[in-house]
Amino acid sequence: MSESEHVYELKKPFKYGRKGDLEEAVFVTLFEPNYKLMKYFIPIKQGFTRAVEQMQAAASEQQKDLQVDGSVVESSDENNEIADDISITPAEVIRALYVSNVDVDKIFLNAGMLFREGGALVDGDTKMTAPLLDKTSVSDFEGLVGAYIANFIVDALLSGD
Amino acid sequence: MASQLNDIALVVNNDSVPYETDTLRWKDGKGESTMRAAVLGGGEVEIIYSENLGTKISSVSFSMPSTVDSENLKSQWKSSKNGITVELIGPAGSNFEKIFTNMAVLPDPETDAGMEGSIAIEMSGDPAQ
C-alpha cells in the first residue's frame, strides 16, 4: 500500500452489485486528493485546520500559569504533553471536529462528494456512487472521513504544507 | 392508506439512472404456471399444477431520455453482457426493494434522436430477490 492510498475496513459491510452479482463490501480504498478534487478537499482541510487551532488555543489557555492567593501555580506536565502531542487517530479527528464550532455538516458533505468523484473505491475497484454512500453506515462514514483527514491532511499540516 | 407504486429509484450497477415517467416495468421472474385437470371418475377431477421452469427469467424495462449520458450507459450495459445488477428502491419508509442480478440487455436498443427522443431499455436475468 503506497502512501497515496489508505484502506479502511468497514465495520458494517453492505451489499452491492459487482459484475452482475450481489456481494458484501469489505473495505474502502481512500486515495490522496489530486487537483480534480480540490474544490471538495479545500473546505475539509480548512475546517479541520480551524478545529485544530481551536483545540490548540484551548490547550494553551489550560497551560497558562494561575495566580491563587498571591502564589503562582505552575502548569502540569500533563497539559504540556497534550500541547506537544502530534499524533491523531481518525476517531480523534472526528471528535475534534464535533467539539469545535466549525461547520461539520459542510465538511461531511464535501467529503461525500470527494469520495464519489474518485477519492474512494469500494473493495478497491468499484466507484463509490451516491447509492453506495447511502448504504454506508453513519459510523463507517465518520470513520472514512476521519481516516481521510488523518492520512492525507494531518501530516501535511504538521510538515507545514 | 395505500400509495401507488410510481416513485421508484432505479439503480443500475450502483448508479442512479433517471428514467421517463410511467415507463418502468418489471417481471419478478417467478415463471409461468399451468393447471390441468385429471379425471378421477364419477365427475370428479384432480387439478394438476405445474411450473414452466423455462420461464423463470426476470425482466426490467424502462425508457431514458436521449442524452449523451444515457447513450453512454446504453453502450456500457450492452458491453457488460450479463454482468448488470438492477435495484428498484421505493420511497423512504416504504420497505420496497427488489434486486435483480446477472441482468443483460438482450435486444439491441434503439436511440431516438428527436426533440423528445428516448432510449428504450429491456433487461433480463435472474429472478428477483
Tab-separated table of C-alpha atoms in Angstrom, chain A residues 14-23 126-132 134-135, chain B residues 11 13-16 82-85 87 89 97 99-103 126 129:
chain	number	residue	atom	x	y	z
A	14	PHE	CA	-23.245	-3.596	2.971
A	15	LYS	CA	-24.397	-5.482	-0.110
A	16	TYR	CA	-23.805	-4.044	-3.561
A	17	GLY	CA	-23.804	-5.118	-7.195
A	18	ARG	CA	-20.470	-6.253	-8.598
A	19	LYS	CA	-20.026	-7.856	-12.014
A	20	GLY	CA	-23.672	-8.858	-12.064
A	21	ASP	CA	-23.747	-10.449	-8.609
A	22	LEU	CA	-24.648	-9.185	-5.157
A	23	GLU	CA	-21.559	-9.046	-2.948
A	126	THR	CA	-15.974	-0.166	-7.562
A	127	LYS	CA	-16.699	3.536	-7.737
A	128	MET	CA	-18.259	4.943	-4.566
A	129	THR	CA	-21.545	6.196	-6.008
A	130	ALA	CA	-24.377	8.045	-4.275
A	131	PRO	CA	-26.434	4.845	-3.788
A	132	LEU	CA	-23.408	3.107	-2.228
A	134	ASP	CA	-26.455	5.865	1.073
A	135	LYS	CA	-25.849	2.259	2.165
B	11	VAL	CA	-30.184	1.889	-9.583
B	13	ASN	CA	-24.660	-1.132	-11.316
B	14	ASN	CA	-24.778	1.049	-8.196
B	15	ASP	CA	-25.596	4.241	-10.124
B	16	SER	CA	-28.919	6.094	-10.048
B	82	ASN	CA	-24.945	-10.414	-18.184
B	83	GLY	CA	-22.861	-8.521	-15.648
B	84	ILE	CA	-25.510	-5.994	-14.608
B	85	THR	CA	-27.279	-5.607	-11.263
B	87	GLU	CA	-32.098	-2.368	-7.803
B	89	ILE	CA	-35.937	1.104	-4.340
B	97	GLU	CA	-36.841	-3.076	-2.687
B	99	ILE	CA	-32.778	-6.697	-6.625
B	100	PHE	CA	-32.083	-8.304	-9.985
B	101	THR	CA	-28.705	-9.926	-10.608
B	102	ASN	CA	-26.890	-11.157	-13.717
B	103	MET	CA	-29.043	-8.986	-15.956
B	126	ASP	CA	-32.061	-13.914	-12.559
B	129	GLN	CA	-34.624	-11.132	-4.775
